[in-house]
Coordinates of C-alpha atoms in Angstrom, one line a residue:
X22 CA -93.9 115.8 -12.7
X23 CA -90.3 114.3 -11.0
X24 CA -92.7 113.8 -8.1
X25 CA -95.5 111.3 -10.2
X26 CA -92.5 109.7 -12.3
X27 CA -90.6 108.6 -8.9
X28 CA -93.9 107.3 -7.0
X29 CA -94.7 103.9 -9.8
X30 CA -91.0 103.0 -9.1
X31 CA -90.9 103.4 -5.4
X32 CA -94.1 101.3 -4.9
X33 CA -92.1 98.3 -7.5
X34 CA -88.8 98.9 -5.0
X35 CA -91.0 98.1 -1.8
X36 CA -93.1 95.4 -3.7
X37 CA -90.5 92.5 -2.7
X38 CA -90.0 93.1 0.6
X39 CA -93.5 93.9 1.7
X40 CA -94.8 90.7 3.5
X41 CA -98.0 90.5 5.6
X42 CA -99.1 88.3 8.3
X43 CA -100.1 84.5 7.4
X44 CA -99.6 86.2 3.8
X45 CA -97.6 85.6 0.4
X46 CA -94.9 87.9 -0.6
X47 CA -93.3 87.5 -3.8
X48 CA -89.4 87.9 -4.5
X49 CA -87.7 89.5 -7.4
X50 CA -87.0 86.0 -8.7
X51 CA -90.3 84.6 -8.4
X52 CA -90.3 82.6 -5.3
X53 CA -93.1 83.2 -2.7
X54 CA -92.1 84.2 1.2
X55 CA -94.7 83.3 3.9
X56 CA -94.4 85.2 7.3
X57 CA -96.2 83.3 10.2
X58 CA -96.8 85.7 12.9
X59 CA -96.8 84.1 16.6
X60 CA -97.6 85.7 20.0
X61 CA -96.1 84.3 23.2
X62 CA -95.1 85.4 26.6
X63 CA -91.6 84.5 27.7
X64 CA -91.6 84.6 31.3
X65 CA -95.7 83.1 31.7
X66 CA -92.8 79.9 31.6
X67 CA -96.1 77.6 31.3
X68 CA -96.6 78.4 28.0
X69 CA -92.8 78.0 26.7
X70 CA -93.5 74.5 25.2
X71 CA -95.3 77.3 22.5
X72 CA -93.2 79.9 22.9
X73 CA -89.8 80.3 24.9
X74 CA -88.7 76.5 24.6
X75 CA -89.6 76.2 21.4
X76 CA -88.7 79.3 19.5
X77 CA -84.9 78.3 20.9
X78 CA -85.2 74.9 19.7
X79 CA -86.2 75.9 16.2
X80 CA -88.8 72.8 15.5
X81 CA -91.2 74.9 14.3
X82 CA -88.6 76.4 11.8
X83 CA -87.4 73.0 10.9
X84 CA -91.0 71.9 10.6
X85 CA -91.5 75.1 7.6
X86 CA -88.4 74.0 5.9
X87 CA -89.6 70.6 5.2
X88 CA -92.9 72.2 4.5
X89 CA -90.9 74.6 2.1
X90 CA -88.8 72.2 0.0
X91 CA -92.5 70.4 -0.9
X92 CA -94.6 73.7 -2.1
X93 CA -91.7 76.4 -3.6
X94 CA -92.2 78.4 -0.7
X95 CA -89.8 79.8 2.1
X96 CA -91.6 79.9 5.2
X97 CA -90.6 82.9 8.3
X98 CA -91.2 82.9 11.7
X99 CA -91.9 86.6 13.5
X100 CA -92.1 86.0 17.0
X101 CA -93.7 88.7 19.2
X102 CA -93.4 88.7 23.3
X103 CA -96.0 90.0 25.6
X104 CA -96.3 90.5 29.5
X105 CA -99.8 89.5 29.4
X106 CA -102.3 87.8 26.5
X107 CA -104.5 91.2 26.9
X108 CA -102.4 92.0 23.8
X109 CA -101.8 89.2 21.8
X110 CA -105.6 88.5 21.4
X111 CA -105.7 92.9 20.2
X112 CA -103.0 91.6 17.7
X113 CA -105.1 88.9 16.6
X114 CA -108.5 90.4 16.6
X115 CA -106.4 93.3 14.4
X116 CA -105.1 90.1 12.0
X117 CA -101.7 90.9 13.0
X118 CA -101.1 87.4 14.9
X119 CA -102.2 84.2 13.4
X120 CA -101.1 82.1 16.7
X121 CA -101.3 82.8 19.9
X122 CA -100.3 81.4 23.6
X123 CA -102.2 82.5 26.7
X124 CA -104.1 81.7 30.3
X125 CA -107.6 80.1 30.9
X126 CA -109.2 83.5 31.7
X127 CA -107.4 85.5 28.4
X128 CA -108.5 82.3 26.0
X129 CA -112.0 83.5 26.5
X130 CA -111.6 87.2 26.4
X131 CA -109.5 86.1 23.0
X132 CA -112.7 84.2 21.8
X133 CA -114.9 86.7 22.6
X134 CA -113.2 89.9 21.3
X135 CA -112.5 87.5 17.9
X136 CA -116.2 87.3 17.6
X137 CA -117.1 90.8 18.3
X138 CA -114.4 91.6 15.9
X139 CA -115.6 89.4 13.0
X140 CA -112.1 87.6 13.4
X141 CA -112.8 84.8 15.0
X142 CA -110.5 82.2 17.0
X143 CA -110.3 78.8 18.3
X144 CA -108.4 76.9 21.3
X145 CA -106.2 74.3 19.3
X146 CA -104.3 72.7 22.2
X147 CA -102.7 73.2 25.8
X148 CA -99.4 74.3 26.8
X149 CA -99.4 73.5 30.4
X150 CA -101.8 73.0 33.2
X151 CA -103.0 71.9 37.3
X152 CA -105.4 69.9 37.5
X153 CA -105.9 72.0 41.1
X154 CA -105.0 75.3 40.1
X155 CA -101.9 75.6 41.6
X156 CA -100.3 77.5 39.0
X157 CA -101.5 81.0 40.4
X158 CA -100.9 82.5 43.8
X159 CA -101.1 85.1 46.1
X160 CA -98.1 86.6 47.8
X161 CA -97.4 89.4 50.4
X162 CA -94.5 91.2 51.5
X163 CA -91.7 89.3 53.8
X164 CA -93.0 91.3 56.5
X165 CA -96.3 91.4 55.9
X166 CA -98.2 91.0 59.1
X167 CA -101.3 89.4 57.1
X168 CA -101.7 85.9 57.7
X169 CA -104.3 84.7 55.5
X170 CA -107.1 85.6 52.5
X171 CA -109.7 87.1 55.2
X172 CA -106.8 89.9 55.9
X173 CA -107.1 91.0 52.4
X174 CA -110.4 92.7 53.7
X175 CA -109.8 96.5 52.9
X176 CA -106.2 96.7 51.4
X177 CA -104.8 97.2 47.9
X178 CA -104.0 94.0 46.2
X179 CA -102.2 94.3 42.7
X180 CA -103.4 91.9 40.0
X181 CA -103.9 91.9 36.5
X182 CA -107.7 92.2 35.4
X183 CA -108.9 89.1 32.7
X184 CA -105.7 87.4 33.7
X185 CA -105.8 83.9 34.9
X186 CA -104.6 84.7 38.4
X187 CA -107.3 87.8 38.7
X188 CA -109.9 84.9 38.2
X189 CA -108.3 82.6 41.2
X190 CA -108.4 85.7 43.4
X191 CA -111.6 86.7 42.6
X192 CA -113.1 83.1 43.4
X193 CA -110.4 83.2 46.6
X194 CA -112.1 86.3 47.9
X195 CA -115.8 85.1 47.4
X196 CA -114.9 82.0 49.2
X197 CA -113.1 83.8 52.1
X198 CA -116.8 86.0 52.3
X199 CA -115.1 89.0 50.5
X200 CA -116.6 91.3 47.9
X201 CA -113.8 91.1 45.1
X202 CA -114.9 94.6 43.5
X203 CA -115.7 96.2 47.0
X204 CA -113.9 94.4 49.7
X205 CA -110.3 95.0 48.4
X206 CA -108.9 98.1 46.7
X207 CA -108.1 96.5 43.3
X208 CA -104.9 97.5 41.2
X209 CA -105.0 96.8 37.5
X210 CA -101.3 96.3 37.1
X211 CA -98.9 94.1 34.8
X212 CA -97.0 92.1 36.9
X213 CA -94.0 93.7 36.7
X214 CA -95.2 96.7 38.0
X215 CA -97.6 94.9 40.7
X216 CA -94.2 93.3 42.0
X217 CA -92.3 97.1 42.4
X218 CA -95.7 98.4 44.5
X219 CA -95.7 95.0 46.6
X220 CA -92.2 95.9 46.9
X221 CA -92.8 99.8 47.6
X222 CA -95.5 99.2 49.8
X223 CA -97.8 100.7 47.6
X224 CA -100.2 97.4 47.1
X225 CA -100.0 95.1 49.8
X226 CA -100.3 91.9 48.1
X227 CA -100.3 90.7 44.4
X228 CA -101.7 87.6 42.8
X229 CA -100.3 86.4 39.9
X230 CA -99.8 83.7 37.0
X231 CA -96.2 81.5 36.9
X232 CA -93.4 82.8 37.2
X233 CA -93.7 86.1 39.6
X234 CA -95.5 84.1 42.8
X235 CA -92.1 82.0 42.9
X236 CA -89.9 84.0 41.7
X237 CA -90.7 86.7 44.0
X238 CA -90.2 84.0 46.9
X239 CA -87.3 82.6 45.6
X240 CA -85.2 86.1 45.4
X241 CA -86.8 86.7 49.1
X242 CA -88.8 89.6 48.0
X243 CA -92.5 88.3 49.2
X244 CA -93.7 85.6 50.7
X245 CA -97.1 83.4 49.9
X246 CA -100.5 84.0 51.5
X247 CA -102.5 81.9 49.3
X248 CA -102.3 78.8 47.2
X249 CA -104.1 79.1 44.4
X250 CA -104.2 74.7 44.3
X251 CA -106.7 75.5 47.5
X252 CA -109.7 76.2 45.0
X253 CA -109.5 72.3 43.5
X254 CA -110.2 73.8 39.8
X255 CA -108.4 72.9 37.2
X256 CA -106.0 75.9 35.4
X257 CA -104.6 75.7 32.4
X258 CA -102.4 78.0 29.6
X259 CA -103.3 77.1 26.0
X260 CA -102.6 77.8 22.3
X261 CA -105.4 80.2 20.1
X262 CA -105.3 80.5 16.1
X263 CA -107.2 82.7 14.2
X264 CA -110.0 80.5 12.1
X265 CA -109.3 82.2 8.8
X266 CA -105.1 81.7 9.0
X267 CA -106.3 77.8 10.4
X268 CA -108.6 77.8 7.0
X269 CA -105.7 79.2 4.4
X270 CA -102.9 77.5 5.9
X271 CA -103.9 74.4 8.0
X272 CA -100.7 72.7 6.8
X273 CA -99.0 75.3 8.5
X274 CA -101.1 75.0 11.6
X275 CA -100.2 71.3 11.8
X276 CA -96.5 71.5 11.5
X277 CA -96.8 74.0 14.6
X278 CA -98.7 71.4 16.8
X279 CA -96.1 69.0 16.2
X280 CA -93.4 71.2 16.7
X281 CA -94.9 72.1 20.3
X282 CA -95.6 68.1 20.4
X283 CA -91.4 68.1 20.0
X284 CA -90.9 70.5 22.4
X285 CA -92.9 69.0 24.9
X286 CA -90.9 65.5 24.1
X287 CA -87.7 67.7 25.0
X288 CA -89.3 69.4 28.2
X289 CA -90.8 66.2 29.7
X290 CA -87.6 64.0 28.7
X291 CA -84.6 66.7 29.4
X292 CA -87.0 68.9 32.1
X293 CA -83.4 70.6 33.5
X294 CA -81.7 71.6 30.3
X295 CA -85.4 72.4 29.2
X296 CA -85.1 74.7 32.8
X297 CA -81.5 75.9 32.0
X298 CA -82.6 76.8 28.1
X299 CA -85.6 79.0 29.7
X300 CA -84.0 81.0 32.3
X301 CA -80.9 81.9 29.9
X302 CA -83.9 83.1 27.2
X303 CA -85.8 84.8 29.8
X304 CA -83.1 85.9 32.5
X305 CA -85.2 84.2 35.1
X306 CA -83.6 82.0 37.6
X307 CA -83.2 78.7 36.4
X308 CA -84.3 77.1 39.9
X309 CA -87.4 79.4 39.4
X310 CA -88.2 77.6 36.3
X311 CA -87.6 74.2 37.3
X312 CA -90.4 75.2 40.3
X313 CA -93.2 75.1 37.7
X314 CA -91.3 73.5 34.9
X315 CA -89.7 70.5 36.6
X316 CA -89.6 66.7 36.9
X317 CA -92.2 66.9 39.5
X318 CA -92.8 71.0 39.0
X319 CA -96.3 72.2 39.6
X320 CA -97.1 72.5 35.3
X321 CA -97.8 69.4 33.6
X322 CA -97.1 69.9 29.9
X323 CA -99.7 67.7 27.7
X324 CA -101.6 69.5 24.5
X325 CA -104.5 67.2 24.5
X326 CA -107.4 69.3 25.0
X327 CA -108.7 67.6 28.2
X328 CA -112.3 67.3 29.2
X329 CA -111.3 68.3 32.7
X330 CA -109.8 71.5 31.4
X331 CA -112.2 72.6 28.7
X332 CA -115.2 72.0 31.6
X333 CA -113.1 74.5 34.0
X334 CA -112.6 77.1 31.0
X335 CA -117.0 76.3 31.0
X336 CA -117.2 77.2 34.5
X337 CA -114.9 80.1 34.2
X338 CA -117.0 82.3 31.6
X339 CA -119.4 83.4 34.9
X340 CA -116.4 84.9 36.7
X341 CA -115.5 87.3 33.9
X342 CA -119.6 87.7 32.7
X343 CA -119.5 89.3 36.6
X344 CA -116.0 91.4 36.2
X345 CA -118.5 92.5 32.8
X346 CA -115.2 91.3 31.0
X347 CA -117.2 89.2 28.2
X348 CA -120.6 88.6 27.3
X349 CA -121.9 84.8 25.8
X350 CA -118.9 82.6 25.2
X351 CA -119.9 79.3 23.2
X352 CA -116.9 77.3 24.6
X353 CA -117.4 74.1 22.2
X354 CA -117.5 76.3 19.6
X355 CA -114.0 78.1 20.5
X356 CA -112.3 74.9 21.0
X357 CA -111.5 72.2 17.9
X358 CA -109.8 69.6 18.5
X359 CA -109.3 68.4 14.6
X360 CA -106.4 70.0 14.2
X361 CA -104.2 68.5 16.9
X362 CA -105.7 65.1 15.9
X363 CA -103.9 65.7 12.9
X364 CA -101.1 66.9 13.6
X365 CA -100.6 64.0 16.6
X366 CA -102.0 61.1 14.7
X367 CA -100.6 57.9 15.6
X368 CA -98.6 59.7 18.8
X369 CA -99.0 58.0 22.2
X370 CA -100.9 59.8 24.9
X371 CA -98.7 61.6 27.7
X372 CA -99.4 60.1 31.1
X373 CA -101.7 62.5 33.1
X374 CA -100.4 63.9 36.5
X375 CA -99.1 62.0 39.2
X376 CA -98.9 63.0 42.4
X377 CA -95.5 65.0 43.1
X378 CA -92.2 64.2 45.1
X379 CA -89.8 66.1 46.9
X380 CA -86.9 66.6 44.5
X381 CA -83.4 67.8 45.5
X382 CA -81.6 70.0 42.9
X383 CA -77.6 69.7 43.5
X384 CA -75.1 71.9 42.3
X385 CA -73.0 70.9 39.3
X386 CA -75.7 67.7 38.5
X387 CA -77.9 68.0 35.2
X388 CA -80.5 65.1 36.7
X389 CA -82.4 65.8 40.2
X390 CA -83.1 63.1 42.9
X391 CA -86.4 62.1 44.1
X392 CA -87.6 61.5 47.1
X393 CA -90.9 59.5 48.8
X394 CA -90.8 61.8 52.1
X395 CA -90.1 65.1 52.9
X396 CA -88.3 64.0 55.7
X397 CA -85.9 61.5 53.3
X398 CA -85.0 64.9 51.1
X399 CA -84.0 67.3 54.1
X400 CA -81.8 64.6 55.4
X401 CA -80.2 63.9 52.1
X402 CA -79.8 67.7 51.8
X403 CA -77.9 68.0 55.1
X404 CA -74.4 69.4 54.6
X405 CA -74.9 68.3 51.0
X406 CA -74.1 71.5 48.0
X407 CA -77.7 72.0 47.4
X408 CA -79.1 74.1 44.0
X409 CA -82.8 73.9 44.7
X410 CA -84.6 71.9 47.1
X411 CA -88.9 71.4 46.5
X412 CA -91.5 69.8 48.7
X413 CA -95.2 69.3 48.1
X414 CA -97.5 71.1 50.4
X415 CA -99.3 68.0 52.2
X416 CA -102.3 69.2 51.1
X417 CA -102.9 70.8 48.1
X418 CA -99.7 69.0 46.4
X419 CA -98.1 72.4 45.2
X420 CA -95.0 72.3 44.9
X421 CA -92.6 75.2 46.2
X422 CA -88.9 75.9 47.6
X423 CA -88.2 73.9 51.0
X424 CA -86.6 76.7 52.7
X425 CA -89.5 78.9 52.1
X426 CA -92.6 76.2 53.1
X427 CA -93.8 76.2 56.7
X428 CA -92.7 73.1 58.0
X429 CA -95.3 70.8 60.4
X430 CA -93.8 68.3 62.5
X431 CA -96.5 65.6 63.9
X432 CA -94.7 62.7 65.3
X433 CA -91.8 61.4 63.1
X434 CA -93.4 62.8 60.5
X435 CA -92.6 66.2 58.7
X436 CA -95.1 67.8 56.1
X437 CA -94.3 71.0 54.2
X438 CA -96.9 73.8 53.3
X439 CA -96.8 76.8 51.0
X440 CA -99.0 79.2 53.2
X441 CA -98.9 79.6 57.1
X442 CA -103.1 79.7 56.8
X443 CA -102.4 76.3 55.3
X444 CA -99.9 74.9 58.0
X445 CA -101.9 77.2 61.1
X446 CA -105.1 74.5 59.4
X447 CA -103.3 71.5 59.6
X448 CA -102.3 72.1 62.8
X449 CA -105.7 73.2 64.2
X450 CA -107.2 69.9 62.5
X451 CA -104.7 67.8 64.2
X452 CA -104.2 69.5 67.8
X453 CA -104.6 65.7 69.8
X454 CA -101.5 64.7 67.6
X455 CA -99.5 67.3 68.6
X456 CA -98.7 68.8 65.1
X457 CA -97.0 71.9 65.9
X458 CA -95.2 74.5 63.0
X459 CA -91.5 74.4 63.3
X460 CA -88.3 76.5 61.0
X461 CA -86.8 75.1 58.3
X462 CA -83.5 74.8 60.4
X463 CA -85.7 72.8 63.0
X464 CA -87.1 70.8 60.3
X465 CA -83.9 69.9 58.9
X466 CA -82.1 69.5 62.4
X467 CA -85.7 67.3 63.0
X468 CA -85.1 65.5 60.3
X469 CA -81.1 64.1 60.5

């Protein structure tokens, strides 16, 4: 009898405090809390405009408050990080995430698991993209003695399967003539752990999304092998919403769009405190960040929902249909665009990419320097107290650290690339010019 007598009160005790996700919880004193439940990865640093950047910001926050004062109700925030988006789109297919921030490749595994699941999602904007696919590479060991894609024939190459960067090296492979399910021994790994075996020796090359390829280089720990910009497709990370949260709370959904909209603002206008903010959120190295993040770095932050982009997400659904990763996936369905043309209306378009410059990061300066050659920035770098110095590979535009391209002289002229196969190219191309690869010491010493 104590037993049934304490059970009613119990269940009144936990009444209040019980909230649910996208859902109403009401207070002891009559007032209504609303929990908004967002997924984001920390260190996928492409994504941070929806995420990393601006969950330390607080405009989204600011943005509920506002929101708040109008309706009566007082608005939460629970944000959830992930490695990967595998997860984020189980949390949303489970209606345990109403917003979500993930790769090219995930966004359709999200929209196809949502309507398998009867919980169905839709592509509301983009968090950052390259127009060539540079944001994914493939990297070796420092002393690796493979030299290009058409090594990978045969060995073990960690990557993460459904993951943006497991579609570029699928599509590498079948360019280079290589079975991607046969002619490699393929490792499902997270990243984290594909970085330890590349380390260990146990996998002998990993391809992955922003930030591992460069941070990996930066800390000296692998070198790269392929860029993923050498494809020419279009790669992109972007934000998902589940349609029955967008439905019930599109208010809500709005004043996150702008919010990212602000943080973008922030990121394109202050891109080195935007770098600095990161890396102390995330522990990653700051110059790490500014790599993909930067003034010039190989993401360019812009949530319109491009043509260009949503025709690449088009022409990736085949890729995964092969990997048997998804079945139909009505693209123009997933995406809607209404809601950002809310939440943007009146807002001027951001510029779309330009072509990038060497920049030269000193120490001690919160602005970086530009430069129109590569040869201009290792000679203002000379005997200067450098941070981070970047160069665009001649071809392919990616940017990556100076001291870890392979350097081309041909002529007067010094040209930076990310890959040796990409230099070793150049150089084959241009034999009665006599191009020829050279160190970074000899480029700089070249160069003053």
């Amino acid at each position: 009898m104590r037993t049934k007598a304490l059970a009613p009160a119990l269940v009144l005790l936990l009444a209040p405090l019980a909230t649910a996700c996208g859902g109403d919880a009401s207070g002891a004193s009559g007032s209504r809390t609303v929990t908004v439940t967002v997924g984001y990865q920390s260190k996928t640093i492409n994504t941070v405009t929806a995420g990393t950047l601006l969950r330390s910001l607080g405009y989204f926050e600011q943005e509920l408050a506002a929101r708040g004062k109008q309706d009566g109700v007082t608005y939460k925030v629970d944000w959830q990080d992930y490695a990967t988006g595998a997860p984020i789109t189980a949390q949303m297919t489970a209606g345990k995430i109403d917003i979500g921030s993930m790769g090219d490749f995930p966004l359709l595994i999200n929209a196809a698991r949502g309507k398998e699941l009867k919980q169905p999602t839709h592509l509301v904007s983009v968090t950052g993209y390259n127009l060539r696919g540079g944001l994914n590479t493939v990297v070796t060991a420092p002393d690796s003695k493979l030299e290009s894609l058409a090594d990978l024939r045969g060995k073990k190459v960690s990557t993460s399967v459904g993951s943006a960067a497991d579609g570029t090296l699928v599509r590498a492979l079948q360019r280079a003539g290589i079975d991607p399910e046969s002619g490699i021994q393929k490792l499902n790994q997270q990243p984290s752990v594909g970085a330890s075996a590349l380390q260990a020796g146990s996998a002998d090359a990993l391809s992955q999304f922003v930030a591992w390829p460069g941070q990996l280089a930066y800390e000296g720990r692998a070198k790269a092998l392929y860029d993923g910009a050498e494809l020419n497709l279009p790669t992109f990370h972007g934000v998902t919403v589940r349609e029955r949260f967008a439905k019930e709370r599109p208010g809500v959904l709005d004043d996150f769009l702008r919010a990212q909209r602000k943080a973008t603002d922030h990121l394109r206008a202050e891109p080195v405190a935007a770098a600095e903010s990161v890396a102390k959120e995330t522990g990653l190295p700051a110059e790490v960040v500014y790599l993909y993040n930067g003034a010039n770095g190989i993401a360019t932050f812009d949530p319109a929902l491009r043509p260009e982009l949503i025709d690449a997400l088009k022409q990736d659904v085949p890729v995964l249909q092969a990997g048997k990763l998804v079945g139909d996936v009505d693209v123009d369905a997933f995406v809607d665009p209404e809601p950002l043309k809310r939440a943007a209306a009146g807002a001027p378009e951001y510029p779309k990419a330009s072509a990038p410059k060497p920049e030269l990061w000193l120490k001690g300066q919160t602005r970086t320097q530009s430069f129109d050659s590569p040869r201009e920035l290792l000679k203002a770098a000379r005997g200067a107290d450098v941070r981070a110095a970047y160069v665009p590979d001649a071809v392919t535009g990616t940017l990556w650290f100076a001291d870890k391209a392979v350097w081309v002289a041909e002529g007067s002229e010094l040209r930076a690339f990310v890959t040796p196969a990409g230099a070793k190219s150049y150089v084959d191309q241009h034999q009665g010019s006599g191009a020829r690869i050279l160190s970074f010491a000899e480029a700089g010493a070249l160069a003053s």
